mmCIF file of C-alpha atoms in Angstrom:
data_model
loop_
_atom_site.group_PDB
_atom_site.id
_atom_site.type_symbol
_atom_site.label_atom_id
_atom_site.label_comp_id
_atom_site.label_asym_id
_atom_site.label_seq_id
_atom_site.Cartn_x
_atom_site.Cartn_y
_atom_site.Cartn_z
ATOM 1 C CA MET I 161 -14.073 -14.022 -2.001
ATOM 2 C CA ASP I 162 -11.785 -11.852 -3.613
ATOM 3 C CA LEU I 163 -11.797 -11.679 -7.380
ATOM 4 C CA ASP I 164 -9.206 -9.728 -9.067
ATOM 5 C CA LEU I 165 -8.456 -9.720 -12.949
ATOM 6 C CA GLU I 166 -4.640 -9.801 -13.952
ATOM 7 C CA LYS I 167 -3.617 -7.171 -15.625
ATOM 8 C CA PHE I 168 -7.049 -6.141 -16.971
ATOM 9 C CA PHE I 169 -6.321 -2.391 -18.711
ATOM 10 C CA ASP I 170 -3.798 -4.199 -20.877
ATOM 11 C CA ARG I 171 -5.299 -7.102 -21.899
ATOM 12 C CA VAL I 172 -9.364 -6.267 -22.582
ATOM 13 C CA GLN I 173 -9.340 -7.849 -26.028
ATOM 14 C CA HIS I 174 -10.826 -5.159 -28.807
ATOM 15 C CA ASP I 175 -13.195 -7.219 -30.490
ATOM 16 C CA VAL I 176 -15.055 -8.633 -27.632
ATOM 17 C CA LEU I 177 -15.121 -5.020 -26.099
ATOM 18 C CA MET I 178 -16.520 -3.637 -29.311
ATOM 19 C CA ALA I 179 -18.976 -6.180 -29.682
ATOM 20 C CA ARG I 180 -20.599 -5.111 -25.920
ATOM 21 C CA VAL I 181 -19.944 -1.393 -26.972
ATOM 22 C CA ALA I 182 -21.966 -2.512 -30.342
ATOM 23 C CA ARG I 183 -24.950 -3.296 -28.215
ATOM 24 C CA ARG I 184 -25.648 -0.074 -26.970
ATOM 25 C CA VAL I 185 -24.037 2.203 -29.650
ATOM 26 C CA LYS I 186 -25.667 2.161 -33.057
ATOM 27 C CA ASP I 187 -23.709 5.234 -34.567
ATOM 28 C CA LYS I 188 -21.319 3.428 -36.759
ATOM 29 C CA ARG I 189 -19.012 6.568 -36.626
ATOM 30 C CA VAL I 190 -18.887 6.670 -32.767
ATOM 31 C CA LEU I 191 -18.089 2.768 -32.796
ATOM 32 C CA TRP I 192 -15.445 3.965 -35.571
ATOM 33 C CA LEU I 193 -14.157 6.489 -33.514
ATOM 34 C CA ILE I 194 -13.684 4.368 -30.208
ATOM 35 C CA ARG I 195 -12.196 1.449 -32.025
ATOM 36 C CA ARG I 196 -9.329 4.037 -33.459
ATOM 37 C CA TYR I 197 -9.087 5.326 -29.353
ATOM 38 C CA LEU I 198 -8.389 1.430 -28.752
ATOM 39 C CA GLN I 199 -5.327 1.068 -31.366
ATOM 40 C CA ALA I 200 -4.081 4.572 -30.606
ATOM 41 C CA GLY I 201 0.077 3.532 -30.394
ATOM 42 C CA MET I 202 1.954 3.471 -27.639
ATOM 43 C CA MET I 203 4.982 5.504 -26.944
ATOM 44 C CA GLU I 204 8.205 3.270 -25.998
ATOM 45 C CA GLY I 205 11.672 4.194 -26.372
ATOM 46 C CA GLY I 206 10.700 7.138 -28.362
ATOM 47 C CA VAL I 207 9.071 4.377 -30.832
ATOM 48 C CA VAL I 208 5.579 4.335 -31.625
ATOM 49 C CA SER I 209 4.325 0.876 -31.315
ATOM 50 C CA PRO I 210 0.543 -0.144 -32.102
ATOM 51 C CA ARG I 211 -2.145 -1.441 -29.586
ATOM 52 C CA THR I 212 -3.448 -4.993 -30.287
ATOM 53 C CA GLU I 213 -4.918 -5.293 -26.870
ATOM 54 C CA GLY I 214 -5.779 -3.032 -23.461
ATOM 55 C CA THR I 215 -7.337 0.267 -23.193
ATOM 56 C CA PRO I 216 -5.283 3.427 -22.811
ATOM 57 C CA GLN I 217 -4.728 3.623 -19.214
ATOM 58 C CA GLY I 218 -5.306 7.146 -17.557
ATOM 59 C CA SER I 219 -7.873 8.092 -19.857
ATOM 60 C CA PRO I 220 -11.666 8.739 -18.342
ATOM 61 C CA LEU I 221 -12.974 6.724 -21.241
ATOM 62 C CA SER I 222 -11.040 3.322 -19.998
ATOM 63 C CA PRO I 223 -13.284 3.359 -16.992
ATOM 64 C CA LEU I 224 -16.171 3.241 -18.899
ATOM 65 C CA LEU I 225 -15.391 1.189 -21.635
ATOM 66 C CA SER I 226 -14.111 -1.704 -18.739
ATOM 67 C CA ASN I 227 -17.848 -1.102 -17.215
ATOM 68 C CA ILE I 228 -19.480 -2.046 -20.440
ATOM 69 C CA LEU I 229 -17.355 -4.955 -20.765
ATOM 70 C CA LEU I 230 -17.599 -6.127 -16.851
ATOM 71 C CA ASP I 231 -21.428 -5.447 -16.830
ATOM 72 C CA GLU I 232 -21.951 -8.647 -18.584
ATOM 73 C CA LEU I 233 -20.069 -10.355 -15.277
ATOM 74 C CA ASP I 234 -22.526 -8.460 -13.129
ATOM 75 C CA LYS I 235 -25.980 -9.931 -15.027
ATOM 76 C CA GLU I 236 -24.142 -13.283 -14.569
ATOM 77 C CA LEU I 237 -23.648 -12.805 -10.569
ATOM 78 C CA GLU I 238 -27.006 -11.645 -10.375
ATOM 79 C CA ARG I 239 -28.335 -14.195 -12.184
ATOM 80 C CA ARG I 240 -26.943 -16.580 -10.173
ATOM 81 C CA GLY I 241 -28.119 -14.546 -6.917
ATOM 82 C CA HIS I 242 -25.062 -13.707 -5.783
ATOM 83 C CA LYS I 243 -24.371 -10.722 -3.077
ATOM 84 C CA PHE I 244 -21.673 -8.834 -4.378
ATOM 85 C CA VAL I 245 -19.738 -5.538 -5.098
ATOM 86 C CA ARG I 246 -17.536 -4.330 -7.817
ATOM 87 C CA TYR I 247 -15.463 -1.214 -8.814
ATOM 88 C CA ALA I 248 -13.482 -1.350 -12.217
ATOM 89 C CA ASP I 249 -11.653 -5.295 -12.425
ATOM 90 C CA ASP I 250 -11.993 -5.576 -8.565
ATOM 91 C CA CYS I 251 -15.030 -7.571 -7.424
ATOM 92 C CA ASN I 252 -16.054 -9.514 -4.021
ATOM 93 C CA VAL I 253 -18.679 -11.929 -3.964
ATOM 94 C CA TYR I 254 -20.031 -12.783 -0.981
ATOM 95 C CA VAL I 255 -21.453 -17.259 -0.136
ATOM 96 C CA LYS I 256 -22.083 -18.816 2.646
ATOM 97 C CA SER I 257 -19.016 -21.171 2.767
ATOM 98 C CA GLU I 258 -15.169 -21.802 1.666
ATOM 99 C CA ALA I 259 -16.832 -24.503 -0.418
ATOM 100 C CA ALA I 260 -19.495 -22.389 -2.384
ATOM 101 C CA GLY I 261 -16.529 -19.959 -2.738
ATOM 102 C CA LYS I 262 -14.300 -22.126 -4.334
ATOM 103 C CA ARG I 263 -17.058 -23.495 -6.576
ATOM 104 C CA VAL I 264 -18.194 -19.991 -7.482
ATOM 105 C CA MET I 265 -14.158 -19.085 -8.445
ATOM 106 C CA ALA I 266 -13.751 -22.195 -10.419
ATOM 107 C CA SER I 267 -17.231 -21.239 -12.402
ATOM 108 C CA LEU I 268 -16.408 -17.459 -12.687
ATOM 109 C CA GLU I 269 -12.695 -18.115 -13.788
ATOM 110 C CA ASN I 270 -14.006 -20.136 -16.397
ATOM 111 C CA PHE I 271 -16.803 -17.826 -17.204
ATOM 112 C CA LEU I 272 -14.519 -14.863 -17.689
ATOM 113 C CA THR I 273 -12.622 -16.903 -19.943
ATOM 114 C CA LYS I 274 -14.544 -18.508 -22.148
ATOM 115 C CA ARG I 275 -17.269 -15.347 -22.482
ATOM 116 C CA LEU I 276 -14.682 -11.882 -22.077
ATOM 117 C CA ARG I 277 -11.210 -13.629 -22.896
ATOM 118 C CA LEU I 278 -9.723 -12.251 -19.419
ATOM 119 C CA LYS I 279 -7.635 -14.083 -17.091
ATOM 120 C CA VAL I 280 -7.951 -13.855 -13.370
ATOM 121 C CA ASN I 281 -4.877 -12.862 -11.112
ATOM 122 C CA ARG I 282 -4.850 -15.781 -8.527
ATOM 123 C CA ASP I 283 -2.188 -14.150 -6.995
ATOM 124 C CA LYS I 284 -4.358 -11.165 -5.596
ATOM 125 C CA SER I 285 -7.594 -13.116 -5.739
ATOM 126 C CA ALA I 286 -8.667 -15.505 -2.942
ATOM 127 C CA VAL I 287 -11.637 -17.503 -1.206
ATOM 128 C CA ALA I 288 -11.200 -16.274 2.449
ATOM 129 C CA LYS I 289 -13.426 -14.687 5.316
ATOM 130 C CA PRO I 290 -14.344 -11.312 4.594
ATOM 131 C CA THR I 291 -12.399 -10.180 7.843
ATOM 132 C CA GLU I 292 -9.133 -10.921 6.077
ATOM 133 C CA ARG I 293 -9.509 -9.692 2.979
ATOM 134 C CA LYS I 294 -9.504 -5.696 1.205
ATOM 135 C CA PHE I 295 -11.666 -4.024 -1.111
ATOM 136 C CA LEU I 296 -11.033 -0.419 -2.021
ATOM 137 C CA GLY I 297 -9.066 0.351 0.923
ATOM 138 C CA TYR I 298 -11.484 -1.101 3.658
ATOM 139 C CA SER I 299 -11.575 -4.361 5.322
ATOM 140 C CA PHE I 300 -14.553 -5.633 8.062
ATOM 141 C CA ARG I 301 -14.352 -7.080 11.693
ATOM 142 C CA PRO I 302 -17.194 -7.362 14.209
ATOM 143 C CA ASP I 303 -17.492 -4.904 16.854
ATOM 144 C CA ARG I 304 -18.102 -5.643 20.608
ATOM 145 C CA LYS I 305 -21.700 -6.995 19.741
ATOM 146 C CA GLY I 306 -20.567 -9.290 17.160
ATOM 147 C CA LYS I 307 -22.084 -7.124 14.053
ATOM 148 C CA ILE I 308 -19.659 -6.851 11.484
ATOM 149 C CA ARG I 309 -18.818 -3.349 10.726
ATOM 150 C CA LEU I 310 -16.247 -1.683 7.913
ATOM 151 C CA THR I 311 -13.045 -1.080 8.743
ATOM 152 C CA VAL I 312 -10.010 0.781 7.744
ATOM 153 C CA ALA I 313 -7.350 -1.984 6.362
ATOM 154 C CA PRO I 314 -4.397 -1.917 8.126
ATOM 155 C CA LYS I 315 -2.443 -1.292 4.833
ATOM 156 C CA SER I 316 -4.482 1.674 4.164
ATOM 157 C CA ILE I 317 -2.908 2.886 7.990
ATOM 158 C CA GLN I 318 0.408 1.819 7.145
ATOM 159 C CA ARG I 319 0.341 3.756 3.593
ATOM 160 C CA LEU I 320 -1.004 7.226 5.354
ATOM 161 C CA LYS I 321 1.565 6.671 8.550
ATOM 162 C CA ASP I 322 4.595 6.173 5.362
ATOM 163 C CA LYS I 323 3.505 9.611 3.676
ATOM 164 C CA LEU I 324 3.320 11.224 7.060
ATOM 165 C CA ARG I 325 6.657 10.179 8.102
ATOM 166 C CA ALA I 326 8.365 11.825 5.105
ATOM 167 C CA GLU I 327 6.932 14.602 5.553
ATOM 168 C CA PHE I 328 7.960 14.477 9.601
ATOM 169 C CA ARG I 329 11.478 14.144 8.679
ATOM 170 C CA ARG I 330 10.873 17.523 6.224
ATOM 171 C CA GLY I 331 9.589 18.795 9.272
ATOM 172 C CA ARG I 332 12.744 19.209 11.030
ATOM 173 C CA GLY I 333 13.960 22.230 9.197
ATOM 174 C CA ARG I 334 10.820 24.335 9.220
ATOM 175 C CA LYS I 335 8.049 26.098 11.353
ATOM 176 C CA LEU I 336 6.166 23.328 13.403
ATOM 177 C CA THR I 337 2.908 25.373 11.863
ATOM 178 C CA ALA I 338 3.950 25.003 8.160
ATOM 179 C CA THR I 339 4.431 20.908 8.908
ATOM 180 C CA ILE I 340 1.053 20.790 10.694
ATOM 181 C CA GLU I 341 -0.395 22.580 7.461
ATOM 182 C CA VAL I 342 1.072 20.068 5.524
ATOM 183 C CA ILE I 343 -0.057 17.129 7.645
ATOM 184 C CA ASN I 344 -3.620 18.599 7.708
ATOM 185 C CA LYS I 345 -3.956 18.623 3.970
ATOM 186 C CA LYS I 346 -2.542 14.874 3.640
ATOM 187 C CA THR I 347 -5.141 13.599 6.211
ATOM 188 C CA ARG I 348 -8.134 15.412 5.544
ATOM 189 C CA GLY I 349 -8.923 13.799 2.230
ATOM 190 C CA TRP I 350 -7.790 10.800 3.879
ATOM 191 C CA VAL I 351 -10.578 10.609 6.703
ATOM 192 C CA ASN I 352 -13.278 11.742 4.286
ATOM 193 C CA TYR I 353 -12.303 8.560 2.507
ATOM 194 C CA PHE I 354 -12.761 6.136 5.437
ATOM 195 C CA LYS I 355 -15.813 8.176 7.206
ATOM 196 C CA LEU I 356 -18.061 4.910 6.589
ATOM 197 C CA SER I 357 -15.615 3.150 8.893
ATOM 198 C CA GLY I 358 -17.275 1.784 12.169
ATOM 199 C CA PHE I 359 -14.438 1.989 14.312
ATOM 200 C CA GLU I 360 -13.503 5.262 16.396
ATOM 201 C CA TYR I 361 -10.348 3.955 17.754
ATOM 202 C CA ILE I 362 -8.749 4.169 14.649
ATOM 203 C CA PHE I 363 -8.898 7.577 14.017
ATOM 204 C CA ARG I 364 -8.192 8.843 17.488
ATOM 205 C CA SER I 365 -5.083 6.055 17.653
ATOM 206 C CA LEU I 366 -3.724 8.565 14.386
ATOM 207 C CA ASP I 367 -4.376 11.658 16.189
ATOM 208 C CA GLY I 368 -1.957 10.340 19.443
ATOM 209 C CA TRP I 369 0.764 8.817 16.569
ATOM 210 C CA ILE I 370 0.564 12.351 14.842
ATOM 211 C CA ARG I 371 0.837 14.664 17.816
ATOM 212 C CA ARG I 372 3.817 12.571 19.256
ATOM 213 C CA HIS I 373 5.828 13.054 15.831
ATOM 214 C CA LEU I 374 4.883 16.799 16.377
ATOM 215 C CA ARG I 375 6.066 17.034 20.039
ATOM 216 C CA ALA I 376 9.507 15.268 18.830
ATOM 217 C CA ILE I 377 9.844 17.305 15.793
ATOM 218 C CA GLN I 378 9.680 20.307 18.493
ATOM 219 C CA TRP I 379 12.049 18.846 20.763
ATOM 220 C CA ARG I 380 14.761 18.298 18.119
ATOM 221 C CA GLN I 381 14.119 21.959 16.979
ATOM 222 C CA TRP I 382 15.366 23.103 20.773
ATOM 223 C CA LYS I 383 18.572 21.517 20.271
ATOM 224 C CA THR I 384 20.181 22.260 23.422
ATOM 225 C CA PRO I 385 19.487 21.553 27.345
ATOM 226 C CA THR I 386 19.507 25.246 28.111
ATOM 227 C CA THR I 387 16.732 25.925 25.708
ATOM 228 C CA ARG I 388 14.747 23.064 25.992
ATOM 229 C CA VAL I 389 14.338 24.003 29.773
ATOM 230 C CA ARG I 390 13.625 27.842 29.071
ATOM 231 C CA LYS I 391 10.901 26.641 26.166
ATOM 232 C CA LEU I 392 9.508 24.864 28.826
ATOM 233 C CA LEU I 393 9.147 27.260 31.066
ATOM 234 C CA GLY I 394 8.024 29.734 28.480
ATOM 235 C CA LEU I 395 5.238 27.345 28.130
ATOM 236 C CA GLY I 396 3.898 26.855 31.980
ATOM 237 C CA LEU I 397 5.818 24.390 33.291
ATOM 238 C CA THR I 398 7.264 25.138 36.960
ATOM 239 C CA PRO I 399 10.886 24.348 37.373
ATOM 240 C CA GLU I 400 11.260 21.263 38.447
ATOM 241 C CA GLN I 401 9.191 19.908 35.582
ATOM 242 C CA ALA I 402 11.108 21.784 33.034
ATOM 243 C CA LYS I 403 14.442 20.453 34.748
ATOM 244 C CA GLY I 404 12.964 16.607 34.914
ATOM 245 C CA VAL I 405 13.217 16.098 31.560
ATOM 246 C CA CYS I 406 15.640 13.612 30.064
ATOM 247 C CA ASN I 407 18.226 15.473 27.577
ATOM 248 C CA ARG I 408 20.120 12.287 27.018
ATOM 249 C CA CYS I 409 16.666 10.146 25.804
ATOM 250 C CA ARG I 410 16.062 10.482 22.360
ATOM 251 C CA ALA I 411 13.190 12.869 20.661
ATOM 252 C CA TRP I 412 10.471 9.967 20.669
ATOM 253 C CA ARG I 413 10.841 8.794 23.945
ATOM 254 C CA ASN I 414 10.898 12.434 25.162
ATOM 255 C CA ALA I 415 7.587 13.407 22.679
ATOM 256 C CA LYS I 416 5.589 10.813 25.340
ATOM 257 C CA ALA I 417 6.877 12.116 28.591
ATOM 258 C CA PRO I 418 4.731 14.156 30.557
ATOM 259 C CA PRO I 419 7.014 17.325 30.408
ATOM 260 C CA MET I 420 5.993 17.304 27.263
ATOM 261 C CA GLN I 421 2.526 16.490 27.016
ATOM 262 C CA GLN I 422 2.134 19.003 29.717
ATOM 263 C CA ALA I 423 3.823 21.791 27.535
ATOM 264 C CA LEU I 424 2.276 21.126 24.039
ATOM 265 C CA THR I 425 -1.212 19.846 25.158
ATOM 266 C CA ASN I 426 -3.587 18.863 22.694
ATOM 267 C CA ALA I 427 -5.804 22.269 22.725
ATOM 268 C CA ARG I 428 -1.908 24.101 22.250
ATOM 269 C CA LEU I 429 -1.432 22.063 19.018
ATOM 270 C CA ALA I 430 -5.203 22.540 18.016
ATOM 271 C CA GLY I 431 -4.447 26.362 18.580
ATOM 272 C CA MET I 432 -1.229 26.060 16.326
ATOM 273 C CA GLY I 433 -3.662 24.667 13.176
ATOM 274 C CA PHE I 434 -3.695 20.863 13.862
ATOM 275 C CA VAL I 435 -6.949 19.120 13.003
ATOM 276 C CA SER I 436 -8.177 16.137 14.732
ATOM 277 C CA LEU I 437 -8.702 12.920 12.812
ATOM 278 C CA LEU I 438 -11.190 12.057 15.452
ATOM 279 C CA GLU I 439 -13.409 15.365 15.638
ATOM 280 C CA THR I 440 -13.182 15.302 12.065
ATOM 281 C CA TYR I 441 -14.470 11.893 11.449
ATOM 282 C CA ARG I 442 -17.431 12.521 14.029
ATOM 283 C CA ARG I 443 -18.145 15.517 12.307
ATOM 284 C CA LEU I 444 -18.434 13.714 9.001
ATOM 285 C CA VAL I 445 -20.483 10.884 10.405
ATOM 286 C CA CYS I 446 -22.973 13.731 11.854
ATOM 287 C CA ALA I 447 -23.276 15.196 8.671
ATOM 288 C CA SER I 448 -23.982 12.092 6.640
#
């Protein structure tokens, strides 16, 4: 069961939040400062308007206050004996059946509305199998033995590809090594975040997809048939192999053709600086 709170940071009730904070903080001066912080005005169209609910977004104090408020939800779930995981306003609760999930969803919605004055976002919340939902970019799927493991959610992979496509377009007008350097910066942190995934094929597939794009960029930069043949010969291909490329085909198709793969091998791209996502993933798994 995936539970999401609607516009949580915009709709937190100040009095409800301060009542929870006051249980832990006894210094009235600190409580006064937190209250003033919550009531800090918002700039809209050059005019400052007062804040009557919600917490200022982007501040390091807002997540702390949200955890103080939602700690009551954690305690309620623990009291009921549910298995759950929560990060800020996003929470997954794991039950044994769909019927149980619907009951828990209804009771938690009632609890959040009456006790914490919060509203559940029904569009983003759902009762479904863990393999059908995602949490913080991760999802679940069974491995070959039927064991459920963490995996990267398809939307997370798509977002990474969208970011890299923008760099591939920019890469047509700069050196391939410069594009590779930018790609490495974007993928290094991504792999580190998703190192808990139990499936190597995701990183292997992304490696192949990125390498094909890099070969396509190089193909475009060579521009003319004569230059392409000359460059391929310089990269160790025989005249027959170099002349066998299809200059009328698009770059994306030629990037997968044997001549380009033999000329710009994985090892050669690595020598130009490309850091394999799969190798990075394996190194992080071994180190953990």
